[in-house]
PDB file of C-alpha atoms in Angstrom:
ATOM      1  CA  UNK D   8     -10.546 -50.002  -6.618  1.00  0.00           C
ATOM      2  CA  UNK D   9     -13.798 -48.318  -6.233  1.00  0.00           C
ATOM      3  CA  UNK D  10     -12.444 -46.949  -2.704  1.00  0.00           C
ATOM      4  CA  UNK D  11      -9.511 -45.811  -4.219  1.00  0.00           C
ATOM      5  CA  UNK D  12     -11.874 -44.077  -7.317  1.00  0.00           C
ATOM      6  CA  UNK D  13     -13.733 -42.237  -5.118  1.00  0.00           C
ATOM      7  CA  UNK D  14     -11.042 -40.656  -2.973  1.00  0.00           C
ATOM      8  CA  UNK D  15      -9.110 -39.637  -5.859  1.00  0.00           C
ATOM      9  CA  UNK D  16     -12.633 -37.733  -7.095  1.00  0.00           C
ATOM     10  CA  UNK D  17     -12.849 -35.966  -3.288  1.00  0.00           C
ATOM     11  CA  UNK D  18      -9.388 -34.652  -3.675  1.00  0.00           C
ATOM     12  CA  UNK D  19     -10.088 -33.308  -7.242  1.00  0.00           C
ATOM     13  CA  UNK D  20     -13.131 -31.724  -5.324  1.00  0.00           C
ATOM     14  CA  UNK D  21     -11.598 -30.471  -2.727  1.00  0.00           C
ATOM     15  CA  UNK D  22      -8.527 -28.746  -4.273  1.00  0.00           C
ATOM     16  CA  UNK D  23     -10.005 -27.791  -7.897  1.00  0.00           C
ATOM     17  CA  UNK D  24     -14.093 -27.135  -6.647  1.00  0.00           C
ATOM     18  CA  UNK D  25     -14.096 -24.957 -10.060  1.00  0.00           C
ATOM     19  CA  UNK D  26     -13.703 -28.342 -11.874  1.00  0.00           C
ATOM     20  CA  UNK D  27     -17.207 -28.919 -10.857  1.00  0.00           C
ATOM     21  CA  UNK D  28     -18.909 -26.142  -9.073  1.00  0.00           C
ATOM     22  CA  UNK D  29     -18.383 -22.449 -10.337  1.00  0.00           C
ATOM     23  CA  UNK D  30     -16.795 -20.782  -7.446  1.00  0.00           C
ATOM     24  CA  UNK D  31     -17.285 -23.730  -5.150  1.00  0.00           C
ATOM     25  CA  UNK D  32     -19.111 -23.909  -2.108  1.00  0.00           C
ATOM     26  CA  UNK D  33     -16.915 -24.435   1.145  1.00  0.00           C
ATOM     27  CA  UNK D  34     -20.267 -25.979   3.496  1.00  0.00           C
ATOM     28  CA  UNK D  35     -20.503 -29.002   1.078  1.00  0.00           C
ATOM     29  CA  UNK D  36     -16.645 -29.186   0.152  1.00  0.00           C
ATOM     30  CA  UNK D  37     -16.167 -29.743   3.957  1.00  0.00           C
ATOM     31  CA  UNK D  38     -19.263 -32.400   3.900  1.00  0.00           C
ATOM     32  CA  UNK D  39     -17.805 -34.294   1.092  1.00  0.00           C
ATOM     33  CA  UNK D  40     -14.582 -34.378   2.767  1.00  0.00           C
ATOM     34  CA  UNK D  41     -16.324 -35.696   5.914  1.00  0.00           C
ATOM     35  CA  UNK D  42     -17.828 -38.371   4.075  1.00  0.00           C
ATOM     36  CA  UNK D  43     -14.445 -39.269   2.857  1.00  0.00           C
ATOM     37  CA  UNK D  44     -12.921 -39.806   6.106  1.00  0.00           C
ATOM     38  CA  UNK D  45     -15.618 -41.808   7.253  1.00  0.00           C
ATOM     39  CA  UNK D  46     -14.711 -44.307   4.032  1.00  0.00           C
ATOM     40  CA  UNK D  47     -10.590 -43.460   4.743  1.00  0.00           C
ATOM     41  CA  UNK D  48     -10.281 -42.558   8.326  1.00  0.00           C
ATOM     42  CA  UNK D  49      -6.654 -42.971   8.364  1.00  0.00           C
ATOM     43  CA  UNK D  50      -5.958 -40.477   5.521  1.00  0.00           C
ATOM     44  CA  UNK D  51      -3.705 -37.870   7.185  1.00  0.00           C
ATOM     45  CA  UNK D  52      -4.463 -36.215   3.349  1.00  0.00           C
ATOM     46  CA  UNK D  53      -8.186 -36.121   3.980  1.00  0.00           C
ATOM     47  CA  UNK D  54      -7.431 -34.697   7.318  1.00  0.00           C
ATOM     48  CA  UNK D  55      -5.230 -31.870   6.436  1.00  0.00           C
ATOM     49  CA  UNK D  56      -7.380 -30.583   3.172  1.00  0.00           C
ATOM     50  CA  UNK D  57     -10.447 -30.814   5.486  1.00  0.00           C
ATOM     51  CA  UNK D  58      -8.287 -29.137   8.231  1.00  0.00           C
ATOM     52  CA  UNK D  59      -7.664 -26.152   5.534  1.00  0.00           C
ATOM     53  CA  UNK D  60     -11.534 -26.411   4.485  1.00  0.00           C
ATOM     54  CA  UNK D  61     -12.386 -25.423   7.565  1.00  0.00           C
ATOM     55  CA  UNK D  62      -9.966 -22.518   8.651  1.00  0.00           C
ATOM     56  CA  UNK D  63     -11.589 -21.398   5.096  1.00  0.00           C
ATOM     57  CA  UNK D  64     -14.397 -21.189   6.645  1.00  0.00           C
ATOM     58  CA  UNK D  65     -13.320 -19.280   9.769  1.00  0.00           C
ATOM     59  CA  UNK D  66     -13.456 -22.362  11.780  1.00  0.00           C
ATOM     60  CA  UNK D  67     -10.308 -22.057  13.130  1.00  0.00           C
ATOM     61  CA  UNK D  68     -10.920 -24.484  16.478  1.00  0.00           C
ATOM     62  CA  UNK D  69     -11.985 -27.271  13.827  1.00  0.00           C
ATOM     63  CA  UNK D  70      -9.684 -26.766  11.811  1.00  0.00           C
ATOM     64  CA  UNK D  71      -7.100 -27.138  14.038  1.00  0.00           C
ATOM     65  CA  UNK D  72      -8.748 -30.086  15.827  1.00  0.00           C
ATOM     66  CA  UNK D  73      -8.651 -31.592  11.839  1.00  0.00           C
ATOM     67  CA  UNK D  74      -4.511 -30.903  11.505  1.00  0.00           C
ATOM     68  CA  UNK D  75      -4.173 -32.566  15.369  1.00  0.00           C
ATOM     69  CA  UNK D  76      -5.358 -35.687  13.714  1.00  0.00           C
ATOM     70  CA  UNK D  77      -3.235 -35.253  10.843  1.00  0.00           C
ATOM     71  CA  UNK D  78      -0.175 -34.895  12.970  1.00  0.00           C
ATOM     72  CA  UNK D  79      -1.201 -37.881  14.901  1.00  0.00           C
ATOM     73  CA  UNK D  80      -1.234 -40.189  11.679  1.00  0.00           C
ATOM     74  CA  UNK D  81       2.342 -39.359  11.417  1.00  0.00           C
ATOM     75  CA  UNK D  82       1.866 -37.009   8.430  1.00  0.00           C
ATOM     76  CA  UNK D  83       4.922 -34.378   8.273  1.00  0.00           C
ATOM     77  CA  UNK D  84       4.948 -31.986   5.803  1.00  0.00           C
ATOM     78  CA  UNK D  85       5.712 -27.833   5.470  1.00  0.00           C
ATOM     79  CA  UNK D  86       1.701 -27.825   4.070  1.00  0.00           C
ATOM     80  CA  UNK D  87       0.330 -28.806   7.840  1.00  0.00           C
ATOM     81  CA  UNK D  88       3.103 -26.504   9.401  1.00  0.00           C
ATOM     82  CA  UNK D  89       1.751 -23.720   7.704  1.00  0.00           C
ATOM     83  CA  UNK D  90      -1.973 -24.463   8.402  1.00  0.00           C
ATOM     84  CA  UNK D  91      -1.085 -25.179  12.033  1.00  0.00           C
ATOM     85  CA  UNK D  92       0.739 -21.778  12.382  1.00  0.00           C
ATOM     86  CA  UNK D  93      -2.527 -19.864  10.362  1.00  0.00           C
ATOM     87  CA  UNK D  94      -4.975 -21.421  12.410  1.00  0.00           C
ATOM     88  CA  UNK D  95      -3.312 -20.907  15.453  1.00  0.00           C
ATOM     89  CA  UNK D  96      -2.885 -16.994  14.257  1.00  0.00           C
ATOM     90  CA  UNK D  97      -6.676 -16.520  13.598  1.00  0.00           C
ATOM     91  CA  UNK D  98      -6.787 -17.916  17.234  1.00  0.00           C
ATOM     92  CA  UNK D  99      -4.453 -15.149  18.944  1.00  0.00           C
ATOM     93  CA  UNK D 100      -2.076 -18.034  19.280  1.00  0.00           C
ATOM     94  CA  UNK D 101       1.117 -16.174  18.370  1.00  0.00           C
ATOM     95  CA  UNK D 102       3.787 -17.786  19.878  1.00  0.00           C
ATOM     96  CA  UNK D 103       2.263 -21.421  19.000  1.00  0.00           C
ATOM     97  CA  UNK D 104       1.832 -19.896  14.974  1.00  0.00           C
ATOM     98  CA  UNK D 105       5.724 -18.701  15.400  1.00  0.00           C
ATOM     99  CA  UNK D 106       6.971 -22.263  16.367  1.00  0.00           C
ATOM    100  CA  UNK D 107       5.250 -23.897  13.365  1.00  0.00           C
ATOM    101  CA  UNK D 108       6.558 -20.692  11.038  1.00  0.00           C
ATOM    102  CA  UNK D 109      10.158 -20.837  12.383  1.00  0.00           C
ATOM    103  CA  UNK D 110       9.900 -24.727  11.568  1.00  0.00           C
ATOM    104  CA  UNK D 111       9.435 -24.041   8.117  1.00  0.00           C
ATOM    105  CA  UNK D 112      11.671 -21.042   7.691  1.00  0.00           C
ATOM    106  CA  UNK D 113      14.811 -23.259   9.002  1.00  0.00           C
ATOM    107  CA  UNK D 114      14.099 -25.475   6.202  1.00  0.00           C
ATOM    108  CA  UNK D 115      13.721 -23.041   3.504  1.00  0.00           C
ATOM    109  CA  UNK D 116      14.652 -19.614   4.815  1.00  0.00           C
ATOM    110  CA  UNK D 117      13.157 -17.604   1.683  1.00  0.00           C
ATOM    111  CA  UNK D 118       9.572 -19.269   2.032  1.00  0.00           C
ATOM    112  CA  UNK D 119       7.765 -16.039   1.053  1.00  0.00           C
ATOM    113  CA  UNK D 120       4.272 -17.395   2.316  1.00  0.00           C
ATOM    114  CA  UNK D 121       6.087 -18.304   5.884  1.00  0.00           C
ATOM    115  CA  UNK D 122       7.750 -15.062   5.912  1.00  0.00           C
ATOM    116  CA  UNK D 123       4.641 -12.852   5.703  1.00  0.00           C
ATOM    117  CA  UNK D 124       2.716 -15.185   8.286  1.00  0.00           C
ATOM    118  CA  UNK D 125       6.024 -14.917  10.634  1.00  0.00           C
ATOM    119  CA  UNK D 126       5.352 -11.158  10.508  1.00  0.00           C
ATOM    120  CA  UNK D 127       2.180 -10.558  11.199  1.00  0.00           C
ATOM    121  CA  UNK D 128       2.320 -12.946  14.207  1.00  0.00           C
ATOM    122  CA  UNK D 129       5.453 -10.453  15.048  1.00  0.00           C
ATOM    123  CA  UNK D 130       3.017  -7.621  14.672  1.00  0.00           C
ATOM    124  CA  UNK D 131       0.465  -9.982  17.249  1.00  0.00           C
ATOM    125  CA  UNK D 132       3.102  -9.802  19.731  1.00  0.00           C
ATOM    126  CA  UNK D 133       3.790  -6.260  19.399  1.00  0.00           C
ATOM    127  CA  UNK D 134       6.981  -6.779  18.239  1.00  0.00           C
ATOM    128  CA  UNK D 135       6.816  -4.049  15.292  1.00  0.00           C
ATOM    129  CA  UNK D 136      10.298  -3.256  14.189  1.00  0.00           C
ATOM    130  CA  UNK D 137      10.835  -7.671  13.924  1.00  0.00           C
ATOM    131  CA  UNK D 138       7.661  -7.677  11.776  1.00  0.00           C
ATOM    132  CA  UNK D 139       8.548  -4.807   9.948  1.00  0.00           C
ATOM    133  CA  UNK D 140      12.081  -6.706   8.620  1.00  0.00           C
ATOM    134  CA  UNK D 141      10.054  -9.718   7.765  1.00  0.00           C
ATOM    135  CA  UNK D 142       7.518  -7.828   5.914  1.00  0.00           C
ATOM    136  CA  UNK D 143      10.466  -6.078   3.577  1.00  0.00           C
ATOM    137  CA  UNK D 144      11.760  -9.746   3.627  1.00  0.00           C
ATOM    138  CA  UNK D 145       8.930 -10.807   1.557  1.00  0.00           C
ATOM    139  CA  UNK D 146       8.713  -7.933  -0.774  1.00  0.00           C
ATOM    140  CA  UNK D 147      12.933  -8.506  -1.316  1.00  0.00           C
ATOM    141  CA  UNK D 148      12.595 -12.348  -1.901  1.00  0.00           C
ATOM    142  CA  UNK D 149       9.237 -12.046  -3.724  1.00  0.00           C
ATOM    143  CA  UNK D 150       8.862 -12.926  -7.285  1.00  0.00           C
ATOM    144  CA  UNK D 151       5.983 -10.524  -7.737  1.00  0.00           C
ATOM    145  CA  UNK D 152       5.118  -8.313  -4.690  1.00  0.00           C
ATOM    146  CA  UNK D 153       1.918  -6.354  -4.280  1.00  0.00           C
ATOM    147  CA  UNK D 154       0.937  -3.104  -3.050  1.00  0.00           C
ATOM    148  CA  UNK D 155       0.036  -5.153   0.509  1.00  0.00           C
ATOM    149  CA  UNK D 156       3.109  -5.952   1.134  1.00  0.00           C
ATOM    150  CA  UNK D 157       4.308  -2.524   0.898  1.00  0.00           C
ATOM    151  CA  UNK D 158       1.648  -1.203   3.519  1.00  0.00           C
ATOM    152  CA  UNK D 159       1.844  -3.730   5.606  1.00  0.00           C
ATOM    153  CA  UNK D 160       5.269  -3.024   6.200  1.00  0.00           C
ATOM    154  CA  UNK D 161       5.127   1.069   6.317  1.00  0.00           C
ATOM    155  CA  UNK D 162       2.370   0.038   9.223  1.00  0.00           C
ATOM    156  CA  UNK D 163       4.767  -2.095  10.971  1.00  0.00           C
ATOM    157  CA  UNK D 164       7.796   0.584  10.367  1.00  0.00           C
ATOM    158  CA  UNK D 165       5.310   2.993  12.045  1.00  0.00           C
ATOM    159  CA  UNK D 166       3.955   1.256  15.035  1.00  0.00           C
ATOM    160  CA  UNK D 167       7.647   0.691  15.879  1.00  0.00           C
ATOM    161  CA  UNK D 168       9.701   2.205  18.524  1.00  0.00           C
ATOM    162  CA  UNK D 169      12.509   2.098  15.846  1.00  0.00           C
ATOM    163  CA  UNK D 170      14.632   6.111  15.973  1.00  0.00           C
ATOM    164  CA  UNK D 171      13.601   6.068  12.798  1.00  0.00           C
ATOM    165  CA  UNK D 172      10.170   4.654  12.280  1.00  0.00           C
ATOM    166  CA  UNK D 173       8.273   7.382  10.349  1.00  0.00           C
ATOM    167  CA  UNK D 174      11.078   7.586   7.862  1.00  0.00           C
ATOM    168  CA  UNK D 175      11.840   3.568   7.573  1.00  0.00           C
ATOM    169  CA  UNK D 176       8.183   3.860   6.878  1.00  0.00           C
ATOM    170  CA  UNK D 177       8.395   6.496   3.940  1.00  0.00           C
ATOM    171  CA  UNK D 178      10.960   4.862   2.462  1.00  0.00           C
ATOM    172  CA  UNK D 179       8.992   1.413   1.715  1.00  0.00           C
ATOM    173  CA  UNK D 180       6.168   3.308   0.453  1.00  0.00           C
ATOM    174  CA  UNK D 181       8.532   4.998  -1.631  1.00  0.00           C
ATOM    175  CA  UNK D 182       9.694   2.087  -2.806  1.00  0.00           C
ATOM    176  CA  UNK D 183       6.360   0.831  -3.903  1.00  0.00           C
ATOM    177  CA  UNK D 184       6.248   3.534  -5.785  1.00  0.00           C
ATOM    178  CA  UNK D 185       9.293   3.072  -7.620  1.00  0.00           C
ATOM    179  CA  UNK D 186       7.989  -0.716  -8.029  1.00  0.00           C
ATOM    180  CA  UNK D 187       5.160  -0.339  -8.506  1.00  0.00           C
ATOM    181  CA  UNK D 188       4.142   2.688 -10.029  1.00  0.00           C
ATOM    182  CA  UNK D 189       2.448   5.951  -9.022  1.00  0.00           C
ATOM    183  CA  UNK D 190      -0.757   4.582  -7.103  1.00  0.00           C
ATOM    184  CA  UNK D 191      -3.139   7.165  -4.963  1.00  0.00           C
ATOM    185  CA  UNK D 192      -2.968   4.793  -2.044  1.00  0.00           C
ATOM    186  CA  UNK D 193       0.964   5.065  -1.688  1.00  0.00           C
ATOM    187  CA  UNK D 194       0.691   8.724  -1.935  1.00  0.00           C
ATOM    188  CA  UNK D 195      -2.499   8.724   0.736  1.00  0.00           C
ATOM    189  CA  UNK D 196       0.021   7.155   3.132  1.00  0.00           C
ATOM    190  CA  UNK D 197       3.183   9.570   2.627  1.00  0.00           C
ATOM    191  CA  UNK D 198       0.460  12.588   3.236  1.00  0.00           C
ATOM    192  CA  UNK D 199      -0.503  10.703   6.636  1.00  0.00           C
ATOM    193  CA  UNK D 200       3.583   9.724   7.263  1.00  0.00           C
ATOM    194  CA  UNK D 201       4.511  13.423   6.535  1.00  0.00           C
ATOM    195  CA  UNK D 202       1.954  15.173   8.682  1.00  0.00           C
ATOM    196  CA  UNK D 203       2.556  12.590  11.582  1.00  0.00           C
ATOM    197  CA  UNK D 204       6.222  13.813  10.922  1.00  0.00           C
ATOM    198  CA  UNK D 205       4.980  17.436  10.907  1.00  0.00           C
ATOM    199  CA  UNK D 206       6.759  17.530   7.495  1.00  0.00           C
ATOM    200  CA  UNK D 207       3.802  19.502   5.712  1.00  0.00           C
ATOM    201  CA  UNK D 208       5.889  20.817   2.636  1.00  0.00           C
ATOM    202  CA  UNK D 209       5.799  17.115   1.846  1.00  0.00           C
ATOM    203  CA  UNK D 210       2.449  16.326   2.761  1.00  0.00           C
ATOM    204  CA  UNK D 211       1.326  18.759   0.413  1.00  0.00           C
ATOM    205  CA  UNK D 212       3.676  17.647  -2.359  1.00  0.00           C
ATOM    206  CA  UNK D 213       2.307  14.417  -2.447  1.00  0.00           C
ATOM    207  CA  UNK D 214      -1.441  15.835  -1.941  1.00  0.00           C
ATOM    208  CA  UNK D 215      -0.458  17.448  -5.119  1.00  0.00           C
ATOM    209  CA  UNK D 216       0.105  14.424  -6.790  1.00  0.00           C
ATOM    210  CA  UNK D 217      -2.845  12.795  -5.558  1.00  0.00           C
ATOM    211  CA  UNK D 218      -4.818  15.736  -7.313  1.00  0.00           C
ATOM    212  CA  UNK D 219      -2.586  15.123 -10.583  1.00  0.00           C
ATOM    213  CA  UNK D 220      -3.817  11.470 -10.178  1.00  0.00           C
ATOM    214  CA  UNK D 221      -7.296  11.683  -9.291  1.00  0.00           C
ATOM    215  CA  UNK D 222     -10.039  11.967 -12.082  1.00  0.00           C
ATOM    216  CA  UNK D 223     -12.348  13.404  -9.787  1.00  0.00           C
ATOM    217  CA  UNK D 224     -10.515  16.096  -7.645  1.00  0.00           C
ATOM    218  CA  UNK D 225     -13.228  17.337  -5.389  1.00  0.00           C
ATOM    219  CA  UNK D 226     -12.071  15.184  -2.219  1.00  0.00           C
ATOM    220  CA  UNK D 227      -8.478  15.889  -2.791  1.00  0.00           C
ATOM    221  CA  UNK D 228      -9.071  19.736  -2.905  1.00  0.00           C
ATOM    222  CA  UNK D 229     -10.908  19.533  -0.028  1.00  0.00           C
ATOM    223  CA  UNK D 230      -8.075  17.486   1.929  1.00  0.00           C
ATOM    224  CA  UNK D 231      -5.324  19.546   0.807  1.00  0.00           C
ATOM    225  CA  UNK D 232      -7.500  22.380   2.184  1.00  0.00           C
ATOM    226  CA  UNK D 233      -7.363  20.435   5.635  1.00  0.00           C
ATOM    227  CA  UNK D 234      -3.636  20.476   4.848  1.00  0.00           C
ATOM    228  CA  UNK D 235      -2.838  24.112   4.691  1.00  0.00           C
ATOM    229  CA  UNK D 236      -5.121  24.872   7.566  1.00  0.00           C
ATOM    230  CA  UNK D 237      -3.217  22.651   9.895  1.00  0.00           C
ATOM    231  CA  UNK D 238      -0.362  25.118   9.094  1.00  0.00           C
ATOM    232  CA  UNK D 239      -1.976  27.992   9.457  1.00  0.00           C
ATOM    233  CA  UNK D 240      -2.176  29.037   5.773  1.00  0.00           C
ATOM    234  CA  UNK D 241      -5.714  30.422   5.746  1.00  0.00           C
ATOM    235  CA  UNK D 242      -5.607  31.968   2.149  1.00  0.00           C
ATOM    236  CA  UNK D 243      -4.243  28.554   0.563  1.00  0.00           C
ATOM    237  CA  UNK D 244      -6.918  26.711   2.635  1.00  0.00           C
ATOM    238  CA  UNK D 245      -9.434  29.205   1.255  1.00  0.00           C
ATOM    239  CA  UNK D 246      -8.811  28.635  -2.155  1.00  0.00           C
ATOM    240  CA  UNK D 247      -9.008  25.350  -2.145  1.00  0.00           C
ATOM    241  CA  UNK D 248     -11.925  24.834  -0.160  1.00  0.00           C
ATOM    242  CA  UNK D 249     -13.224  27.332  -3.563  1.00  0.00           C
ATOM    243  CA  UNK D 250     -11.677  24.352  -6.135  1.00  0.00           C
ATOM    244  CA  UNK D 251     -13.299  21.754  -4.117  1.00  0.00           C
ATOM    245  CA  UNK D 252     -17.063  23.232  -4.821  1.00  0.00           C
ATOM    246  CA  UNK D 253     -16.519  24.320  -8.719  1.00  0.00           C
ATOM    247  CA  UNK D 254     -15.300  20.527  -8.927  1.00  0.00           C
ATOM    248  CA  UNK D 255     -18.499  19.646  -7.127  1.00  0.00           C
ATOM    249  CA  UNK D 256     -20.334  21.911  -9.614  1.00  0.00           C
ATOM    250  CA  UNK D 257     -18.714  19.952 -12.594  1.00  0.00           C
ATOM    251  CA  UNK D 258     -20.241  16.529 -11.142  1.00  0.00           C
ATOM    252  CA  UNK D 259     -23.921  15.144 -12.928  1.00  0.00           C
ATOM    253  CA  UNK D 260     -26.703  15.932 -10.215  1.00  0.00           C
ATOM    254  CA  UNK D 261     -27.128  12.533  -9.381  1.00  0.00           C
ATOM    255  CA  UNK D 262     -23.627  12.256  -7.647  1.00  0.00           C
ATOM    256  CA  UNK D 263     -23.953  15.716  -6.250  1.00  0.00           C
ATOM    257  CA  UNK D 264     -27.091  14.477  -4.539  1.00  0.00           C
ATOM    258  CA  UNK D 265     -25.343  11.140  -2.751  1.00  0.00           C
ATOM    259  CA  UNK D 266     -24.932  11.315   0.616  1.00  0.00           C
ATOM    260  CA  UNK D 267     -20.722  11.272   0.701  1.00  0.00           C
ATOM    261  CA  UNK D 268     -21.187  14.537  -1.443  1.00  0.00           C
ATOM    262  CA  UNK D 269     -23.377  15.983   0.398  1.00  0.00           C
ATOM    263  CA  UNK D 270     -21.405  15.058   3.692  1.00  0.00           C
ATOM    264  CA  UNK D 271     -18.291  16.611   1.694  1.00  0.00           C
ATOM    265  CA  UNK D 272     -20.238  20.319   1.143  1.00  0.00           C
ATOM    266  CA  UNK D 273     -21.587  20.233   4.033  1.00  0.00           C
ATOM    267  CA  UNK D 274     -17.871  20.072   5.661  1.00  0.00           C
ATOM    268  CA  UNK D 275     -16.582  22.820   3.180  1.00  0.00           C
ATOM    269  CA  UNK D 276     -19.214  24.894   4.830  1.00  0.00           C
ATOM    270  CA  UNK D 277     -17.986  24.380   7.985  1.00  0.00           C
ATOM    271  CA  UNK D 278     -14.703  24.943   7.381  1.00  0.00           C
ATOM    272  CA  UNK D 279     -15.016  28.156   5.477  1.00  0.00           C
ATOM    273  CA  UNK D 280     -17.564  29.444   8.546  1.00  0.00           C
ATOM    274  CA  UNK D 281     -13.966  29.098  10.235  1.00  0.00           C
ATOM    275  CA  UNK D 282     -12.243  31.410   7.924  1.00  0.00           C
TER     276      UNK D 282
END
């Protein structure tokens, strides 16, 4: 009974550590789970939640070395799967992580959690336009998708040799923004898309809305200056390179003196010497 007592407290430890330490300290979660299996050495549990303890700790060899011995005690579940496949991920193991992933996905096919880990193992392997699918995968079977899955797959759209990567890849940014909402990072990434697409009219259309967006516009002047010169419009380059400094001239002196501010006059200056 006491055994029993004090196993039941390590797992309570081990998966709720806020229960008794505030944020919870990995080094001793992974010592009181090593004293555990010392008392329990045949708990494929212990095993496993030490296993995950450990690739917490970016001890991915360990870790794995922990979900071996949970395998070995006959312990089957879509939990060590997943770990093995991680673990093996961290470890540049690809191919191994896509066996344990693929196990899991032919059980349960919309397993967002599998479905994100299958991709970026895709995106290990170079396989970009795969990756890219499973990454829109996730954000379709999703109950609430965030702005990472989004990126992650306009990256994976981009890196592909897909005939129509750049614009696959504008699309599921646009997409975050119509699920999302109008967020400066989406519209930093359509800016890159469209110049990499040498579509500058849209580049600059969503550099405007960045400006629209931004509370302080002095950067965004200064990149839709870069914008303009890149197509050879010198007088719109000009002027905003001029909106960039009386925004800098609106900032409180102690920002104007930081070094990024400094670094961002400093390249207005070179850029108008260029003018």
């Amino acid at each position: 009974m006491v055994k029993a007592t004090y196993i039941l407290y390590i797992f309570v430890f081990i998966l709720h550590p806020t229960v008794l330490l505030g944020h919870g300290d990995l080094h001793e979660r992974i010592e009181v789970a090593s004293e555990a299996i010392q008392i329990a050495p045949d708990s494929a549990e212990l095993y496993l939640e030490r296993g995950i303890l450990f690739f917490q700790h970016e001890k991915y060899n360990e870790s794995i070395h922990d979900l071996n011995y949970c395998a070995a005690l006959n312990y089957n579940s879509q939990k060590l799967d997943l770990a093995f496949a991680k673990a093996n991920l961290k470890l540049n193991n690809a191919q191994t992580a896509l066996f344990f992933l693929d196990k899991i996905l032919k059980e349960d096919p919309n397993h967002v959690i599998t479905l994100r880990w299958k991709a970026k193992a895709l995106m290990q392997l170079d396989q970009y336009t795969e990756a890219a699918y499973y990454f829109e995968k996730v954000i379709e079977k999703a109950d609430k998708t965030f702005t990472e899955n989004y990126m992650e797959a306009a990256f994976a759209w981009e890196y592909s040799k897909h005939e129509r990567n750049i614009e696959n890849s504008i699309a599921i940014i646009e997409k975050g923004i119509v699920d999302l909402g109008d967020l400066i990072l989406f519209y930093d990434r359509l800016v890159d898309l469209n110049q990499l697409s040498g579509n500058i009219d849209n580049a600059i259309i969503n550099q405007n809305k960045i400006i629209e967006l931004s509370n302080r516009k002095e950067r965004p002047y200064y990149q839709r200056a870069l914008i303009y010169l890149s197509n050879g419009n010198i007088a719109a380059a000009r002027a905003d390179l001029t909106k960039s400094k009386e925004e800098i001239d609106k900032l409180p002196e102690r920002i104007k003196k930081n070094n990024a501010t400094q670094v961002l006059i400093k390249n207005i200056r070179e850029k108008e010497l260029l003018l």
